[in-house]
C-alpha positions in Angstrom: 7.4 17.2 -32.7 10.1 15.6 -34.9 9.5 16.0 -38.6 10.8 12.5 -39.4 8.1 10.7 -41.3 6.3 7.9 -39.4 3.6 5.4 -40.5 0.0 6.5 -40.6 -1.9 6.1 -37.3 -4.2 3.2 -36.9 -7.8 3.9 -37.9 -10.5 2.4 -35.8 -13.6 1.4 -37.9 -16.7 3.5 -37.1 -19.6 1.2 -36.2 -22.4 3.6 -35.0 -24.7 2.2 -32.3 -27.3 5.0 -32.1 -29.8 5.2 -29.2 -32.1 7.9 -27.9 -32.1 9.3 -24.4 -34.1 12.3 -23.1 -35.0 13.2 -26.7 -31.3 13.2 -27.8 -29.8 10.8 -30.2 -26.6 9.3 -28.9 -24.2 7.8 -31.5 -21.2 5.9 -30.2 -19.2 4.8 -33.2 -16.4 3.1 -31.2 -18.5 1.2 -28.6 -17.1 -2.0 -30.1 -13.7 -1.3 -28.5 -15.2 -2.2 -25.1 -14.5 -5.9 -25.5 -11.3 -6.8 -23.7 -11.4 -10.4 -25.0 -11.9 -9.5 -28.7 -8.9 -10.4 -30.9 -9.8 -7.4 -33.1 -9.7 -5.1 -30.1 -6.4 -6.4 -28.9 -4.9 -6.1 -32.5 -6.1 -2.5 -32.6 -4.5 -1.7 -29.2 -1.2 -3.3 -30.2 -1.3 -1.2 -33.4 -1.8 1.9 -31.2 1.3 1.0 -29.3 3.3 0.3 -32.4 2.3 3.6 -33.9 3.3 5.5 -30.7 6.7 3.7 -30.6 7.3 4.7 -34.3 6.2 8.3 -33.6 8.5 8.5 -30.6 11.5 6.7 -32.2 13.3 9.9 -33.0 13.3 10.7 -29.2 14.9 7.4 -28.2 18.2 9.1 -27.4 16.4 11.7 -25.4 14.3 9.0 -23.6 17.5 7.2 -22.7 19.2 10.4 -21.5 16.2 11.3 -19.3 16.0 7.8 -17.9 19.6 7.9 -16.9 19.0 11.2 -15.1 16.0 9.8 -13.2 18.0 6.8 -12.1 21.0 8.9 -11.2 18.9 10.9 -8.8 17.4 7.8 -7.2 19.0 6.5 -4.0 19.1 2.9 -5.3 20.3 1.4 -2.1 18.1 3.0 0.5 16.1 2.3 3.6 13.3 3.9 5.5 13.7 5.1 9.1 12.9 2.1 11.4 9.5 2.5 13.1 9.0 1.0 16.6 6.2 -1.4 17.4 6.5 -2.8 20.8 10.1 -4.2 21.2 10.7 -4.4 17.4 11.7 -2.0 14.7 10.2 -2.2 11.2 11.5 -0.7 8.0 11.7 -1.0 4.2 14.8 -1.0 2.0 15.7 -1.2 -1.6 18.7 -2.6 -3.5 20.4 -1.3 -6.6 19.0 -3.0 -9.7 16.0 -4.5 -8.0 12.5 -3.4 -8.8 10.7 -3.7 -5.4 11.2 -3.0 -1.7 12.2 -5.5 0.9 10.3 -5.4 4.2 12.4 -6.1 7.3 12.6 -5.7 11.0 15.1 -5.7 13.8 14.3 -7.1 17.2 14.5 -5.1 20.4 16.9 -2.4 19.1 17.4 -0.5 16.0 20.9 -1.9 15.3 20.0 -5.5 15.9 20.6 -8.1 13.1 18.2 -7.8 10.2 15.3 -10.1 9.7 13.7 -10.1 6.2 9.9 -10.5 6.4 8.9 -10.1 2.8 11.1 -9.7 -0.3 8.8 -8.5 -3.1 11.5 -9.1 -5.7 11.5 -12.8 -4.8 7.7 -12.8 -4.8 7.7 -11.2 -8.2 10.1 -13.8 -9.6 8.0 -16.6 -8.3 4.9 -15.0 -9.8 6.5 -14.9 -13.3 8.1 -11.5 -13.3 5.0 -9.6 -14.4 2.9 -7.0 -12.7 3.1 -6.9 -8.9 1.7 -4.6 -6.3 1.4 -5.0 -2.5 -2.0 -4.3 -1.0 -1.9 -4.7 2.8 0.9 -5.6 5.1 -0.3 -6.4 8.6 1.8 -8.0 11.4 -0.2 -9.8 14.0 -0.5 -8.5 17.6 2.1 -11.0 18.9 4.3 -10.1 15.9 4.6 -13.7 14.9 2.5 -13.7 11.7 2.3 -11.5 8.7 -0.9 -11.0 6.6 -0.2 -9.5 3.2 -2.0 -9.2 -0.2 -0.8 -9.1 -3.8 -2.3 -7.8 -7.0 -0.7 -9.7 -9.8 -2.5 -8.2 -12.8 -3.4 -4.5 -12.1 -7.1 -5.4 -11.6 -7.0 -4.6 -7.9 -8.2 -8.0 -6.9 -5.7 -9.2 -4.3 -4.5 -12.6 -3.2 -4.3 -12.7 0.6 -1.5 -14.7 2.2 -0.4 -15.4 5.8 3.2 -16.0 6.7 4.6 -17.5 9.9 7.5 -15.2 10.7 9.1 -17.7 13.1 9.5 -20.4 10.4 9.4 -18.3 7.2 6.7 -20.7 5.9 3.3 -19.6 4.5 0.1 -21.0 6.1 -2.1 -23.0 3.7 -5.1 -20.8 3.7 -4.6 -18.4 0.8 -7.6 -16.3 0.0 -8.1 -15.1 -3.6 -10.1 -12.1 -4.9 -10.0 -9.9 -1.8 -10.2 -6.2 -1.8 -6.6 -6.0 -0.4 -7.4 -4.8 3.1 -7.4 -6.8 6.3 -7.1 -6.3 10.1 -6.1 -8.6 13.0 -8.1 -9.1 16.1 -6.2 -8.9 19.3 -6.2 -12.7 19.8 -3.8 -13.0 16.9 -5.8 -15.9 15.5 -8.7 -14.0 13.9 -8.4 -12.0 10.7 -11.0 -9.8 9.1 -10.9 -9.1 5.3 -13.1 -7.7 2.6 -14.1 -8.9 -0.9 -15.5 -7.1 -4.0 -18.6 -7.6 -6.0 -18.8 -7.9 -9.8 -18.5 -4.1 -10.2 -15.3 -4.1 -8.2 -17.0 -2.6 -5.1 -15.7 -3.8 -1.7 -19.0 -4.9 -0.2 -18.5 -7.8 2.2 -16.5 -8.3 5.4 -15.4 -11.8 6.4 -14.0 -13.4 9.6 -11.2 -15.9 9.1 -9.8 -18.2 11.9 -6.3 -19.5 11.5 -6.3 -23.1 10.4 -9.8 -22.8 8.9 -10.6 -23.5 5.3 -11.4 -20.1 3.7 -14.5 -21.6 2.2 -15.8 -21.8 5.7 -15.1 -18.2 6.6 -18.0 -16.3 8.2 -19.6 -13.4 6.4 -20.0 -10.7 9.1 -21.3 -7.8 7.1 -22.7 -7.1 3.6 -23.4 -3.6 2.2 -26.2 -3.7 -0.4 -26.3 0.0 -1.3 -24.1 0.3 -4.5 -23.0 3.8 -3.5 -21.1 2.6 -0.5 -17.6 1.0 -0.4 -16.5 -1.1 2.6 -13.2 -0.8 4.3 -11.7 -2.1 7.6 -9.8 -0.3 10.3 -8.2 -0.7 13.7 -7.4 2.1 16.1 -3.8 2.8 17.2 -4.9 1.9 20.7 -5.6 -1.6 19.4 -8.8 -1.7 21.4 -11.4 -1.1 18.6 -11.7 -2.5 15.1 -14.4 -1.6 12.7 -16.1 -1.5 9.3 -16.1 1.9 7.5 -18.9 2.3 4.9 -18.5 5.4 2.7 -20.0 7.0 -0.4 -18.7 10.3 -1.7 -20.9 12.2 0.7 -22.1 9.8 3.5 -20.5 7.5 6.0 -21.6 4.7 8.4 -19.4 3.0 11.0 -19.8 -0.4 12.7 -17.3 -1.4 15.4 -16.4 -4.0 18.1 -14.0 -4.7 20.9 -10.8 -5.9 19.2 -10.3 -8.5 21.9 -13.8 -10.1 21.3 -13.7 -10.9 17.6 -16.6 -13.5 17.8 -19.1 -10.8 18.8 -21.3 -9.0 16.3 -20.4 -5.6 15.1 -22.2 -2.6 16.7 -23.8 0.1 14.6 -22.4 3.4 15.8 -25.3 5.5 14.5 -27.7 5.3 11.6 -26.3 6.8 8.3 -27.6 10.2 7.5 -27.3 11.5 3.9 -24.4 14.0 3.7 -22.9 13.2 7.1 -19.4 11.8 7.0 -17.4 10.4 10.0 -14.3 8.6 11.0 -14.0 6.8 14.3 -11.0 6.6 16.7 -10.5 5.5 20.3 -8.7 6.7 23.4 -9.1 5.3 26.9 -12.8 5.4 28.0 -13.9 7.4 25.0 -14.6 7.1 21.3 -13.6 10.1 19.1 -15.5 11.1 16.0 -14.3 13.3 13.2 -17.4 14.5 11.4 -18.9 17.2 9.1 -22.2 17.0 10.9 -23.1 20.7 11.5 -19.5 21.6 10.4 -18.7 21.8 6.7 -15.0 21.9 7.5 -15.3 19.1 10.1 -15.0 19.0 13.9 -13.9 16.5 16.5 -16.4 15.0 19.0 -16.1 12.6 21.9 -18.5 10.2 23.7 -18.1 7.4 26.3 -17.0 4.1 24.9 -19.4 2.2 27.2 -22.5 4.0 25.9 -22.1 6.2 22.8 -25.2 8.2 21.8 -27.1 7.0 18.8 -27.0 10.4 17.2 -24.2 13.0 16.7 -26.1 15.6 18.8 -25.3 13.6 22.0 -21.5 13.8 21.6 -19.3 16.3 23.3 -17.2 18.7 21.2 -13.4 18.5 21.4 -12.3 20.6 18.4 -14.9 23.1 17.1 -15.6 23.9 13.5 -13.6 26.7 11.9 -14.9 28.4 8.8 -11.4 29.2 7.5 -9.6 26.0 8.5 -10.5 22.4 7.4 -9.8 19.6 9.9 -8.3 16.9 7.7 -7.7 14.3 10.5 -6.3 13.5 13.9 -3.8 11.1 15.5 -4.5 9.9 19.0 -1.6 8.9 21.4 -1.6 8.2 25.1 -0.9 11.8 26.2 -1.4 13.8 23.0 -3.8 14.5 20.1 -2.3 15.6 16.8 -4.5 17.7 14.6 -3.9 17.8 10.8 -5.5 20.8 9.3 -5.5 22.9 6.1 -5.5 26.7 6.0 -5.1 29.0 3.0 -4.3 25.9 0.9 -1.4 24.7 3.1 -1.3 21.8 5.5 -0.4 22.2 9.2 0.1 20.4 12.5 -1.1 21.3 16.0 -0.4 19.3 19.1 -2.9 19.1 22.0 -1.7 17.9 25.4 -4.6 15.8 26.7 -3.8 16.3 30.4 -3.4 20.1 30.4 -5.3 21.2 27.2 -2.3 23.2 26.1 -2.0 23.5 22.3 0.9 24.5 20.1 1.6 24.5 16.4 4.6 23.1 14.5 6.3 25.7 12.4 7.1 25.1 8.7 9.8 27.0 6.8 8.8 27.5 3.2 5.9 29.4 1.5 4.9 26.2 -0.4 5.3 22.7 1.2 3.5 19.6 2.4 3.7 17.7 5.7 2.0 14.7 7.2 2.4 11.9 9.8 4.1 8.6 8.8 4.8 5.2 10.4 3.3 6.2 13.8 2.7 2.6 15.0 2.8 3.1 18.8 0.0 4.5 21.0 2.1 4.9 24.2 4.7 7.4 22.9 5.4 11.1 23.1 7.1 11.1 19.7 5.3 12.0 16.5 7.0 11.1 13.2 6.2 13.3 10.3 7.6 13.9 6.8 8.1 17.4 5.3 8.9 18.3 1.7 8.4 21.0 -0.8 9.0 21.4 -4.6 12.7 22.2 -3.8 13.2 20.3 -0.5 13.5 16.5 -0.7 11.5 14.7 2.0 12.8 15.0 5.5 11.7 12.6 8.2 11.5 14.1 11.7 10.8 12.6 15.1 9.1 15.3 17.1 8.8 15.1 20.9 5.4 16.4 21.6 6.3 17.1 25.2 9.6 19.0 24.8 8.7 20.4 21.4 12.0 19.3 20.0 12.4 17.8 16.6 15.1 15.4 15.5 15.9 14.9 11.8 16.1 11.2 11.2 16.5 11.2 7.4 16.7 13.5 4.4 16.2 11.8 1.1 19.5 11.9 -0.8 19.3 13.1 -4.4 22.1 12.2 -6.8 23.1 13.9 -10.0 24.5 17.0 -8.3 21.2 18.4 -7.1 21.6 21.8 -5.4 18.4 23.2 -3.9 19.7 26.8 -4.0 19.4 26.7 -7.8 15.6 26.4 -7.6 12.8 28.5 -6.1 9.1 27.8 -5.4 6.3 30.2 -4.7 2.6 30.6 -4.3 0.7 32.6 -6.9 -2.9 33.2 -7.7 -5.0 33.3 -10.9 -8.4 35.0 -11.1 -11.2 32.8 -12.5 -14.1 34.3 -14.6 -16.3 34.6 -11.5 -13.6 36.5 -9.6 -12.4 33.5 -7.5 -8.7 33.5 -6.6 -7.2 30.1 -7.7 -3.9 29.2 -6.0 -0.9 28.0 -8.0 2.2 26.3 -6.6 5.1 27.2 -8.9 8.7 25.9 -9.1 11.4 26.8 -11.5 15.2 27.1 -11.8 16.4 30.5 -10.6 16.8 33.0 -13.4 14.0 31.4 -15.3 11.1 33.7 -14.3 10.4 36.8 -16.4 11.3 35.3 -19.8 8.9 33.2 -21.8 9.9 29.5 -21.9 8.5 26.0 -21.8 6.1 25.3 -18.9 4.1 22.4 -17.6 0.8 23.0 -15.8 -0.7 20.1 -13.7 -4.2 19.8 -12.4 -6.7 17.3 -10.9 -9.7 18.9 -9.2 -12.1 16.1 -8.0 -13.3 14.2 -4.9 -12.0 16.8 -2.6 -8.5 15.5 -3.1 -5.7 18.0 -2.3 -2.8 18.0 -4.8 0.2 18.6 -2.5 3.1 20.8 -3.5 5.6 18.0 -2.7 9.0 17.0 -3.8 9.3 15.1 -7.1 12.9 14.4 -8.3 11.7 13.4 -11.8 10.5 17.0 -12.3 14.1 18.2 -12.3 14.6 16.8 -15.9 12.1 19.4 -17.0 13.3 22.3 -14.7 16.9 21.8 -15.9 15.7 22.1 -19.5 14.2 25.4 -18.8 10.7 24.4 -17.9 8.6 26.1 -15.2 6.3 23.7 -13.4 3.0 24.7 -11.8 0.2 23.0 -10.0 -3.2 24.6 -10.4 -5.2 24.0 -7.2 -8.5 24.2 -8.9 -12.0 23.8 -7.4 -13.2 20.3 -7.0 -10.0 19.6 -4.9 -9.8 20.1 -1.2 -6.9 22.6 -0.9 -9.1 25.5 0.2 -11.5 23.6 2.4 -14.8 21.7 1.9 -16.4 24.6 0.0 -13.6 24.5 -2.5 -14.6 20.8 -3.2 -18.3 21.5 -3.4 -17.6 24.5 -5.8 -16.2 22.1 -8.4 -18.5 19.1 -8.4 -22.0 18.2 -9.8 -23.6 21.4 -11.3 -20.5 23.4 -10.5 -18.0 21.1 -12.3 -17.2 23.5 -15.1 -15.5 25.8 -12.4 -12.7 23.2 -12.4 -12.1 23.7 -16.1 -12.4 27.5 -15.9 -10.0 27.6 -12.9 -7.4 25.6 -14.9 -7.8 27.9 -17.9 -7.4 30.9 -15.7 -4.2 29.4 -14.3 -2.8 28.9 -17.8 -3.7 32.4 -18.8 -2.0 33.7 -15.6 1.3 32.0 -16.6 1.1 33.5 -20.1 0.2 37.0 -18.8 3.1 36.9 -16.4 5.4 36.4 -19.3 6.6 33.0 -18.1 5.4 31.1 -21.1 3.4 31.3 -24.4 0.6 29.1 -25.8 3.2 27.6 -28.1 5.4 26.6 -25.1 2.7 25.5 -22.6 2.0 21.8 -21.9 -0.6 20.4 -19.5 -1.0 17.1 -17.7 -3.5 15.3 -15.5 -4.6 11.7 -14.8 -7.8 9.8 -14.1 -10.3 12.6 -13.1 -7.5 15.0 -13.9 -7.5 13.4 -17.4 -11.1 14.5 -17.7 -9.9 18.0 -16.8 -7.3 17.8 -19.6 -9.9 16.5 -22.1 -12.3 19.2 -21.3 -10.0 22.2 -21.5 -8.5 21.1 -24.8 -12.0 21.0 -26.2 -12.9 24.4 -24.7 -9.6 26.3 -25.2 -7.3 24.3 -27.5 -5.4 27.5 -28.5 -4.0 27.9 -25.0 -1.9 24.7 -25.1 0.7 23.1 -27.3 1.0 19.7 -25.8 -0.9 17.6 -23.2 -0.6 14.3 -21.4 -3.8 12.6 -20.2 -2.9 9.6 -18.0 -5.7 6.9 -17.8 -8.2 9.7 -18.4 -11.9 9.5 -17.5 -13.2 11.0 -20.8 -16.2 9.0 -21.8 -18.3 10.5 -19.1 -21.9 10.1 -20.4 -21.5 6.5 -21.6 -19.7 5.4 -18.4 -22.2 7.1 -16.1 -25.1 5.4 -18.0 -23.7 1.9 -17.3 -24.1 0.9 -13.7 -22.3 -2.4 -14.4 -19.0 -0.6 -14.9 -16.9 -0.5 -11.7 -17.3 2.8 -9.8 -20.2 4.1 -11.8 -22.9 4.1 -9.1 -20.7 5.6 -6.3 -19.7 8.3 -8.8 -23.3 9.6 -9.1 -22.6 11.8 -6.0 -19.5 13.3 -7.7 -20.8 13.9 -11.3 -24.5 13.2 -11.2 -26.8 10.5 -12.6 -27.6 11.0 -16.3 -30.9 9.2 -15.8 -32.0 12.8 -14.8 -32.5 14.8 -18.0 -30.9 17.9 -16.6 -27.8 16.0 -15.4 -27.6 14.2 -18.7 -27.4 17.6 -20.6 -24.9 18.9 -18.1 -22.5 15.9 -18.5 -22.9 15.9 -22.2 -21.9 19.5 -22.4 -18.4 18.9 -21.1 -17.7 15.1 -21.6 -14.4 15.1 -23.6 -15.5 12.2 -25.8 -18.8 13.8 -26.7 -17.3 17.2 -27.5 -14.5 16.3 -29.8 -14.7 18.7 -32.8 -13.0 19.7 -36.0 -10.4 21.9 -34.3 -6.6 22.0 -33.9 -5.7 20.2 -30.8 -2.4 20.2 -28.9 0.0 17.3 -29.4 -1.5 14.6 -27.2 -0.1 11.6 -25.4 -2.8 9.3 -23.8 -2.1 6.4 -21.5 -4.3 3.4 -20.5 -4.1 0.1 -18.7 -5.8 -3.0 -20.1 -6.8 -4.2 -16.6 -7.6 -0.8 -15.1 -10.8 -1.2 -12.9 -11.1 2.5 -12.3 -11.0 4.0 -15.8 -11.7 1.3 -18.3 -9.1 1.2 -21.1 -11.8 1.7 -23.8 -12.5 5.3 -22.6 -9.1 6.6 -23.8 -9.1 4.2 -26.8 -12.4 5.5 -28.0 -11.4 9.2 -27.3 -8.2 8.8 -29.4 -10.1 7.2 -32.2 -12.7 10.0 -32.3 -10.0 12.7 -32.1 -8.2 11.1 -35.1 -11.4 11.0 -37.1 -12.6 14.6 -36.3 -9.5 16.8 -36.0 -8.2 18.4 -39.2 -5.1 17.1 -41.0 -2.2 19.0 -39.3 1.1 18.4 -37.7 -0.4 17.7 -34.2 0.0 14.1 -33.2 -2.4 12.0 -31.1 -0.5 9.1 -29.4 -1.8 6.4 -27.2 0.3 4.0 -25.1 -1.6 1.2 -23.4 0.0 -1.1 -20.8 -1.3 -4.5 -21.8 -0.2 -6.1 -18.5 -1.2 -3.4 -16.0 -3.9 -1.3 -14.5 -4.6 2.2 -13.2 -1.3 3.1 -11.6 1.1 2.2 -14.4 4.2 0.0 -14.1 4.6 -1.6 -10.7 8.4 -1.9 -10.6 10.4 1.3 -9.8 12.8 1.0 -12.8 9.9 0.2 -15.1 8.0 3.2 -13.7 11.0 5.4 -14.4 11.2 4.2 -18.0 7.5 5.1 -18.4 8.1 8.5 -17.0 11.1 9.1 -19.1 9.0 8.3 -22.2 6.4 10.9 -21.1 9.0 13.6 -20.3 10.7 13.1 -23.6 7.3 13.6 -25.3 6.9 16.9 -23.5 10.4 18.1 -24.2 10.2 17.1 -27.9 6.7 18.6 -28.4 7.1 21.9 -26.5 10.8 22.8 -26.4 11.5 21.6 -29.9 8.4 23.1 -31.6 8.7 26.4 -29.7 12.1 27.0 -31.4 11.2 25.7 -34.9 
């Protein structure tokens, strides 16, 4: 980092609050920071921001340079490919200099005059110009009304509004504090929505009739088990709507005829621990994607009129495959689209429902991602999907499932003179301590490999989430400065199937950390980087990964970014009043169990800070974050400053005092935040490596 003197970092007072659990004394000297309304806490957080700004002041020119690069690559005036729903075509567009998208449609043909449905820039101005994020956007069956929801704080509590698209006026019945999700019944007058409990868990479903006072809305379902989150869905066929209840390992579904919204919901089948499912509909049948008897999932079918009460009574459509995970399906009138994952890469297969014929859709690169998008119509033979890779900007295709012909509808334009031939991406493998081969997706500027230089390694590894090797234009500001970028597809994620997830959770969680360390060592052993040139990054549960590995192997890394990191694992998991704690027991374990407590404490980043030399560290947080409370990173930073030796390695914290888990909501504000982080990496790694 720059050697220009900066003020001393803020020092958080230590106020130990000891307690004993399972025979172990726990001392939390920074528990006092968990008071969002305390003037002392807010003063401390502002001091953290001031210190970070002072520490990064020498990079202001670099930040500005990178920001201009990010904006130059952005297609500022842009529009999505219109998607057909009935006779109308829906799309989103952006305008130069404006933060948010504008939602529009054209009637009856793609080139008809534009009708603006919702201008989020105008909404933001009316709300005071602060944080703004759109939750749901649902047009009614007759396409005359729009239900949409807004988060105005970053707390993920949404205001639900209904707009008459014929007049442009809003209906009077605004509904505050919803979970952001809603679905229309087919009568176009009934809306179902969800609300959250005190712990931010979506737990209730309500029925609202247009013109009715929301205070009189009818509660149609309440989930009392704190492990389960409630969401709402409606099938593409528009015939079935339902309530989806899910923990991290178990699912239950309730459904009803979408044309009969006054009827009670029907339980599909009793929940069974460890059994997950997702419901869909086609014609006279219900379809069920489930892991019952199939770790990598299979697809079942049963009559809509009389579905069996247990999985065993359903007929099999797509069988389980040990080497392929079935991620999902899309049902259309004549076709079924299968989204699967094999050898860490996603794929598409098309099934003709009339003939049973199956074919795959070929992809061109060794590392890529692909997925369906904006498929609003049931009665169509056209599948829309988007393809990208680390070197190929997103391409939108319309694929005729009958003729097997694809039509390119859009390729994202990249400014700044981007030439894909200057870059290369590849799949590599690292070997973990137990012999497991860990995939890496690597991208670099051609001519870069084989000579040590700066590198950034990214990881996540939780919840079975697959980190896709997709396009990211912002990454070019690193690649063009000589960085190699790699994603470590570590256990705990879903890239290699369900077993890959299960191999990195609960008692196997440390595999996630070991896999990441092996990936770092593989880059070093290949001669692509050195410990003095290697930076790492992860966010949320990926921030836990970053915190754990810099405790375990700090000598491997020179700089790290931990975005909204889940680092105070033990204290958070001991407090069921904190949002998400109870549902997380199935991911991390419940420390009320002595064995689980010892396991969590053995790797919790906050509890394992020691007197060691750490990498340069940038930590971010959001004051209103409901997923990772701001005090976790704040306490971690305070303990790091107290325990690490006096050296030249800086620990910086940047907290968004007006936002939540996802950072800035406006696209230009988000680019400024990213420019700040990239400047930190370039300054810490590239500058120090040559000093």
